XYZ file of C-alpha atoms in Angstrom:
474
model
C 5.215 25.302 -33.377
C 4.149 22.155 -31.549
C 0.463 21.637 -30.774
C -0.622 23.267 -27.540
C -1.875 20.939 -24.791
C -4.356 21.689 -21.978
C -1.329 21.732 -19.666
C 0.245 24.520 -21.711
C -2.828 26.628 -21.047
C -3.091 25.664 -17.371
C -0.099 23.780 -15.911
C -0.929 21.102 -13.364
C -0.210 21.329 -9.647
C 3.506 21.107 -8.875
C 4.245 18.641 -6.083
C 6.655 15.975 -4.906
C 5.165 12.579 -4.068
C 7.241 10.736 -1.483
C 5.580 7.441 -2.351
C 6.815 7.661 -5.953
C 10.494 8.073 -5.073
C 12.639 5.110 -6.195
C 13.782 4.836 -2.568
C 10.219 3.808 -1.651
C 9.945 1.490 -4.649
C 13.174 -0.269 -3.705
C 11.927 -0.746 -0.134
C 8.626 -2.340 -1.176
C 10.549 -4.519 -3.617
C 12.819 -5.853 -0.879
C 9.899 -6.451 1.477
C 8.278 -8.425 -1.351
C 11.365 -10.507 -2.077
C 12.268 -8.659 -5.295
C 15.862 -7.519 -5.825
C 15.550 -4.020 -7.308
C 18.437 -2.047 -8.877
C 20.727 -0.070 -6.595
C 19.711 3.573 -6.303
C 23.007 5.442 -6.155
C 23.633 5.180 -9.913
C 20.142 4.248 -11.117
C 18.562 5.413 -14.381
C 15.132 6.896 -13.657
C 12.397 7.961 -16.068
C 9.303 9.990 -15.208
C 6.514 9.987 -17.782
C 4.437 13.153 -17.571
C 6.935 15.038 -15.408
C 5.138 18.410 -15.884
C 7.184 21.244 -14.344
C 9.495 18.876 -12.507
C 7.954 19.200 -9.054
C 8.468 15.473 -8.496
C 11.475 14.794 -10.736
C 13.845 17.609 -9.753
C 13.865 16.859 -5.991
C 14.665 13.237 -6.890
C 17.686 14.468 -8.816
C 18.672 16.472 -5.732
C 18.513 13.449 -3.413
C 20.207 11.060 -5.883
C 23.148 13.076 -7.264
C 24.802 9.979 -8.765
C 21.686 8.856 -10.619
C 20.631 9.803 -14.143
C 17.081 11.134 -14.424
C 14.996 11.791 -17.517
C 11.576 13.413 -17.641
C 9.223 13.567 -20.614
C 6.126 15.694 -21.031
C 4.174 16.844 -24.102
C 3.633 20.364 -22.724
C 6.372 22.656 -24.010
C 5.505 25.286 -21.412
C 5.943 22.846 -18.546
C 9.149 21.408 -20.015
C 10.638 24.894 -20.373
C 9.817 25.688 -16.732
C 11.345 22.418 -15.533
C 14.539 23.071 -17.496
C 14.779 26.609 -16.125
C 14.522 25.422 -12.513
C 16.925 22.513 -13.092
C 19.511 24.978 -14.402
C 18.999 27.418 -11.531
C 19.168 24.560 -9.009
C 22.410 23.172 -10.457
C 21.060 19.716 -11.272
C 23.287 18.371 -14.075
C 21.975 14.799 -13.645
C 18.484 15.493 -14.995
C 17.177 15.961 -18.550
C 13.651 17.034 -19.461
C 12.397 16.270 -22.967
C 9.342 17.615 -24.778
C 7.609 14.386 -25.830
C 4.639 12.222 -25.027
C 4.955 8.532 -24.249
C 3.689 7.816 -27.775
C 6.516 9.747 -29.451
C 9.477 9.643 -27.062
C 12.546 7.948 -28.517
C 14.165 6.210 -25.560
C 16.359 3.142 -25.420
C 14.483 -0.078 -24.676
C 15.159 -1.687 -21.309
C 17.354 1.179 -20.148
C 15.559 2.509 -17.054
C 15.820 0.941 -13.606
C 12.784 2.865 -12.374
C 9.902 4.208 -14.469
C 7.414 6.567 -12.807
C 4.028 7.627 -14.098
C 1.867 9.635 -11.716
C -1.523 11.086 -12.612
C -1.737 10.008 -16.268
C -3.227 6.524 -16.668
C -6.769 7.434 -15.552
C -6.882 10.590 -17.688
C -6.375 9.107 -21.146
C -8.516 6.861 -23.318
C -8.531 3.063 -23.211
C -6.234 2.523 -26.182
C -3.864 5.253 -25.019
C -3.492 3.772 -21.552
C -2.725 0.355 -23.060
C -0.070 2.040 -25.187
C 1.252 3.736 -22.041
C 1.691 0.387 -20.271
C 3.395 -1.075 -23.340
C 5.819 1.858 -23.348
C 6.563 1.346 -19.650
C 7.223 -2.339 -20.272
C 9.475 -1.476 -23.212
C 11.598 1.095 -21.335
C 11.833 -0.765 -18.016
C 15.058 -2.683 -17.327
C 14.677 -6.456 -16.739
C 14.976 -6.133 -12.957
C 13.476 -2.647 -12.724
C 10.380 -1.381 -10.959
C 7.644 0.837 -12.400
C 5.206 3.055 -10.501
C 1.780 3.803 -12.004
C -0.911 5.679 -10.106
C -4.596 5.635 -11.041
C -8.050 6.390 -9.705
C -9.755 3.277 -8.455
C -13.192 1.769 -8.106
C -15.194 1.228 -5.983
C -13.922 4.217 -3.968
C -14.307 6.717 -6.804
C -18.018 5.992 -7.092
C -18.517 8.322 -4.107
C -17.030 11.215 -6.112
C -18.687 10.520 -9.443
C -21.831 12.490 -8.618
C -19.742 15.558 -7.768
C -17.679 15.103 -10.935
C -20.729 14.770 -13.188
C -22.386 17.786 -11.552
C -19.245 19.915 -11.959
C -19.100 19.083 -15.663
C -22.648 20.446 -15.993
C -21.870 23.682 -14.142
C -21.535 27.030 -15.961
C -17.940 28.004 -16.824
C -16.082 29.686 -13.934
C -18.866 28.762 -11.499
C -17.895 25.204 -10.607
C -17.310 25.620 -6.871
C -20.360 27.839 -6.414
C -22.468 25.310 -8.279
C -21.229 22.388 -6.172
C -21.786 24.428 -3.009
C -25.355 25.080 -4.142
C -25.928 21.361 -4.730
C -24.581 20.460 -1.297
C -26.951 22.953 0.339
C -29.968 21.484 -1.466
C -29.265 17.922 -0.373
C -31.344 16.917 2.621
C -29.427 16.314 5.873
C -31.243 12.980 5.950
C -29.030 11.949 3.015
C -26.015 12.229 5.276
C -23.627 9.954 3.385
C -24.289 11.629 0.030
C -23.983 15.119 1.533
C -20.712 14.260 3.292
C -19.294 13.011 0.000
C -20.060 16.336 -1.668
C -18.557 18.193 1.287
C -15.334 16.168 1.055
C -14.935 17.008 -2.622
C -15.619 20.685 -1.912
C -13.070 20.761 0.899
C -10.446 19.190 -1.362
C -11.138 21.652 -4.170
C -10.900 24.630 -1.809
C -7.448 23.556 -0.568
C -5.953 22.947 -4.028
C -5.070 25.077 -7.026
C -7.620 25.658 -9.830
C -5.620 23.319 -12.075
C -6.603 20.375 -9.863
C -10.310 21.050 -10.476
C -9.803 21.421 -14.221
C -7.672 18.343 -14.786
C -9.167 16.039 -12.125
C -12.890 16.771 -12.360
C -13.552 18.628 -15.625
C -11.395 16.599 -17.983
C -13.229 14.835 -20.796
C -11.043 11.786 -20.254
C -11.312 10.388 -16.742
C -11.626 6.663 -16.171
C -11.436 5.173 -12.672
C -10.988 1.402 -12.959
C -11.013 -1.671 -10.786
C -7.618 -3.051 -9.817
C -8.354 -6.234 -11.763
C -8.911 -4.294 -14.976
C -5.662 -2.393 -14.499
C -3.688 -5.572 -13.808
C -5.201 -7.271 -16.849
C -4.005 -4.413 -19.052
C -0.602 -4.508 -17.346
C -0.365 -8.254 -18.036
C -1.084 -7.631 -21.730
C 1.905 -5.273 -21.695
C 4.134 -7.914 -20.095
C 4.006 -6.446 -16.594
C 3.225 -8.096 -13.250
C 2.076 -6.640 -9.943
C 4.722 -6.156 -7.247
C 2.737 -4.263 -4.604
C 1.593 -0.783 -3.640
C 3.985 2.087 -2.995
C 2.124 2.708 0.265
C 2.252 -0.847 1.502
C -0.100 -0.180 4.408
C -2.915 0.480 1.921
C -3.016 -3.153 0.815
C -1.636 -4.956 3.885
C -3.748 -7.950 4.893
C -2.295 -7.612 8.406
C -4.366 -4.452 8.894
C -7.632 -6.032 7.735
C -10.030 -8.441 9.490
C -8.895 -12.073 9.591
C -11.872 -13.073 7.444
C -10.403 -11.045 4.548
C -7.133 -12.980 4.661
C -9.080 -16.249 4.783
C -11.232 -15.261 1.807
C -8.282 -14.344 -0.433
C -6.057 -17.261 0.600
C -6.560 -19.238 -2.618
C -7.249 -16.285 -4.938
C -4.908 -14.830 -7.534
C -3.270 -11.404 -7.229
C -5.926 -9.450 -9.160
C -8.871 -10.941 -7.268
C -7.085 -10.371 -3.955
C -6.448 -6.701 -4.725
C -10.047 -6.126 -5.801
C -11.392 -7.615 -2.563
C -9.036 -5.383 -0.569
C -10.313 -2.358 -2.499
C -13.954 -3.305 -1.862
C -13.283 -3.751 1.858
C -11.417 -0.431 2.114
C -13.376 1.613 -0.425
C -10.120 2.423 -2.227
C -10.245 5.434 -4.551
C -6.571 5.791 -5.539
C -3.754 3.326 -6.094
C -0.017 3.571 -6.561
C 0.754 0.233 -8.188
C 4.282 -1.110 -8.555
C 4.992 -3.309 -11.574
C 7.859 -5.489 -12.782
C 8.482 -7.278 -16.059
C 6.654 -10.616 -16.230
C 9.523 -12.324 -18.023
C 11.861 -11.354 -15.169
C 9.419 -12.895 -12.680
C 9.579 -16.179 -14.602
C 13.367 -16.092 -14.810
C 13.690 -15.412 -11.093
C 10.963 -17.826 -10.062
C 9.273 -14.974 -8.185
C 5.588 -14.674 -7.334
C 3.895 -11.721 -5.649
C 3.562 -12.596 -1.947
C 0.324 -12.120 -0.043
C 2.291 -10.637 2.893
C 5.505 -8.655 3.214
C 8.593 -10.130 4.866
C 9.671 -8.436 8.155
C 13.100 -10.083 7.863
C 13.851 -7.783 4.905
C 14.289 -4.908 7.392
C 17.781 -6.314 8.026
C 18.880 -4.903 4.645
C 17.162 -1.516 5.005
C 17.569 1.790 6.803
C 15.077 3.381 9.188
C 14.103 6.891 10.229
C 11.473 7.788 12.787
C 9.037 10.605 13.471
C 8.067 9.042 16.804
C 9.164 10.898 19.929
C 9.244 9.454 23.447
C 6.526 11.153 25.498
C 8.370 10.897 28.829
C 11.768 9.396 29.724
C 11.311 5.657 30.198
C 7.717 5.783 28.931
C 6.080 3.036 26.844
C 4.372 5.718 24.754
C 5.768 7.491 21.724
C 4.093 10.494 20.144
C 3.601 10.609 16.384
C 2.290 13.286 14.057
C -1.317 12.205 14.640
C -1.503 10.186 17.849
C 0.506 8.304 20.445
C 1.408 4.633 20.227
C 2.315 2.230 23.006
C 5.437 0.155 22.413
C 5.597 -2.619 25.048
C 8.833 -4.208 23.809
C 11.925 -2.749 25.509
C 14.249 -3.513 22.598
C 11.922 -1.698 20.216
C 11.765 1.283 22.577
C 15.574 1.425 22.729
C 15.748 1.372 18.934
C 13.158 4.145 18.660
C 15.096 6.290 21.138
C 18.229 5.896 19.023
C 16.328 6.837 15.859
C 14.880 9.855 17.679
C 18.384 10.955 18.639
C 19.534 10.802 15.026
C 16.415 12.284 13.411
C 15.873 13.264 10.685
C 18.731 11.053 9.486
C 18.272 7.318 9.069
C 20.224 4.417 10.487
C 20.882 0.994 8.997
C 18.774 -1.576 10.835
C 21.846 -3.669 11.596
C 23.306 -0.689 13.521
C 20.323 -0.417 15.869
C 20.746 -1.678 19.439
C 19.420 -5.225 19.668
C 19.278 -5.720 15.893
C 17.992 -9.182 15.043
C 14.885 -11.076 13.859
C 12.857 -10.280 16.978
C 13.503 -6.544 16.713
C 12.776 -6.626 12.973
C 9.375 -8.172 13.698
C 8.559 -5.596 16.386
C 9.601 -2.567 14.305
C 7.849 -3.965 11.229
C 4.611 -3.993 13.216
C 5.173 -0.392 14.363
C 5.938 0.672 10.777
C 2.866 -1.069 9.428
C 0.464 0.153 12.103
C 1.542 3.774 12.567
C 3.130 5.051 9.363
C 5.506 7.023 11.593
C 8.584 4.981 10.703
C 10.161 5.376 7.285
C 12.124 2.636 5.577
C 14.847 3.442 3.071
C 17.220 1.626 0.769
C 19.444 4.683 0.297
C 20.437 7.653 2.467
C 21.136 11.041 0.882
C 23.674 13.244 2.693
C 21.874 15.374 5.247
C 22.576 17.143 8.517
C 20.735 16.457 11.758
C 22.229 19.601 13.275
C 23.087 22.918 11.638
C 26.804 23.524 11.065
C 28.467 26.854 11.824
C 27.882 27.791 8.181
C 24.958 25.588 7.156
C 24.240 24.591 3.595
C 20.951 23.681 1.942
C 20.781 22.095 -1.526
C 20.479 24.657 -4.352
C 16.998 23.393 -5.294
C 15.716 23.931 -1.744
C 17.215 27.423 -1.718
C 15.499 28.149 -5.038
C 12.157 26.918 -3.661
C 12.519 29.128 -0.585
C 13.433 32.198 -2.643
C 10.543 31.763 -5.094
C 7.769 30.932 -2.637
C 7.501 27.348 -3.880
C 6.609 24.316 -1.799
C 9.709 23.013 -0.020
C 10.811 19.429 -0.676
C 13.280 17.936 1.767
C 16.002 15.374 1.185
C 13.580 12.547 2.017
C 11.338 13.769 -0.838
C 8.707 14.948 1.639
C 6.937 18.277 1.252
C 7.503 20.625 4.182
C 5.327 23.602 5.108
C 7.452 26.366 6.597
C 5.773 29.749 6.165
C 7.624 31.897 8.721
C 9.317 34.708 6.708
C 12.571 34.554 8.676
C 12.862 30.790 8.158
C 12.389 31.051 4.394
C 14.665 34.121 4.205
C 17.442 32.207 5.948
C 16.893 29.032 3.929
C 17.199 30.872 0.622
C 20.676 32.073 1.664
C 22.139 28.946 3.266
C 24.870 28.304 0.710
C 27.553 27.355 3.231
C 29.092 30.826 3.445
C 27.021 32.520 6.165
C 26.950 32.229 9.946
C 23.852 32.860 12.050
C 25.079 36.330 13.042
C 25.729 37.291 9.412
C 22.273 36.086 8.388
C 20.693 38.011 11.248
C 22.272 41.232 9.984
C 21.043 40.533 6.433
C 17.548 39.817 7.727
C 17.449 43.110 9.633
C 18.508 45.030 6.525
C 15.623 43.309 4.703
C 13.172 44.603 7.322
C 12.692 41.376 9.279
C 12.744 41.150 13.062
C 15.778 38.965 13.702
C 18.741 38.370 15.961
C 21.386 35.648 16.084
C 19.338 33.506 18.494
C 16.229 33.549 16.316
C 18.279 32.657 13.234
C 19.849 29.740 15.073
C 16.369 28.529 15.994
C 15.411 28.767 12.323
C 18.509 26.785 11.350
C 17.696 24.068 13.878
C 14.163 23.844 12.485
C 15.537 23.462 8.963
C 17.910 20.709 10.081
C 15.073 18.889 11.866
C 13.041 19.135 8.656
C 15.750 17.371 6.596
C 16.414 20.506 4.537
C 20.134 20.879 5.215
C 22.919 18.973 3.503
C 25.528 20.328 5.946
């Protein structure tokens, strides 16, 4: 029997991370002038895939791709395989192996993903991890590596060290006690403790154990990470959430200060200015950079939008208005061509549209929409569009994985690899049964027999909500 890992005893939280999807990686690559592999038939590896919460929805949205996940926890691998089988995902394999022992073909993966591992292993192990990523990554491929970052993590270190001193099974109570003893005059320190407490209350116990109580936990400066990546033959491409490192969103003095600095020094200054605590670094092979004559740009290229697709969560507040409402706040869009494009994207939502198909497509519109994307986060850029419905068909169909998630009370992941919170019993009941064989009236009758209050109209409303949430393939 293989050695048991801490994740066998307590599996980690099971989530999809939209920023780690190869679709996002390909977008940042294009904006940075890097030609990344096409997604439709890509080979994708996730290191530390756990129960498949991130990997399996990727397989759902990229049916022509080949996906491989590795994880040392046999329990988590078994669960991932079970769900993959139930969700009819023949394009994914999950292997029980760590990055130190996995036998994978060198240079064979277009995208290599590693979320939540680098900061939780020792120094020599993380260097070995980066060497493995460099070995498995294809010459033109893109890797994603997330890690906890200084200086931002300094604000959480006191809470972490206190929690490691707390009695077993009394961590939250102990941290609550500490917060109450801290004088209100120490407002910044007290608020930091409160933020950690709030985060721990909204997550599963596994997050506390593996994030704050682990013996191995090493936040690092971006420069230290990039130095280790360079030793492994990897170069920095950008951040998966480009807005986090965009000089355009920082004071002009920051851009002036970093003008002559190298990539590592630039990223560290950005982190000091923003107090960054977590990064999602994208890496490429250094030898490929030399062959292509490519250097990491200080700023992204708006003209690259011409080769991408767009989807929007912005909604026009009033007909003819300059204001569009997002998930958090409203934004004014003075440019008429940009407003026309946003109206068209609103009409098609949640589906995307190729930029070249937007009304008024051209360099000026690309510049305007790039600014909206950068400033609001309410536009999504894509290199690939999975099949999805913007309206429910007469007999709607949801992907088998989504139906499995609905039936088993799991977090829903839509076709854009975004997590969706839909808790209404009728909505989840309907979603679990949308296999393309049932009409709204038939589902309403099934729901009534199950003891739910339902009629055809309410089921149709549920179906429309599911379509708007990018959960329907037809």
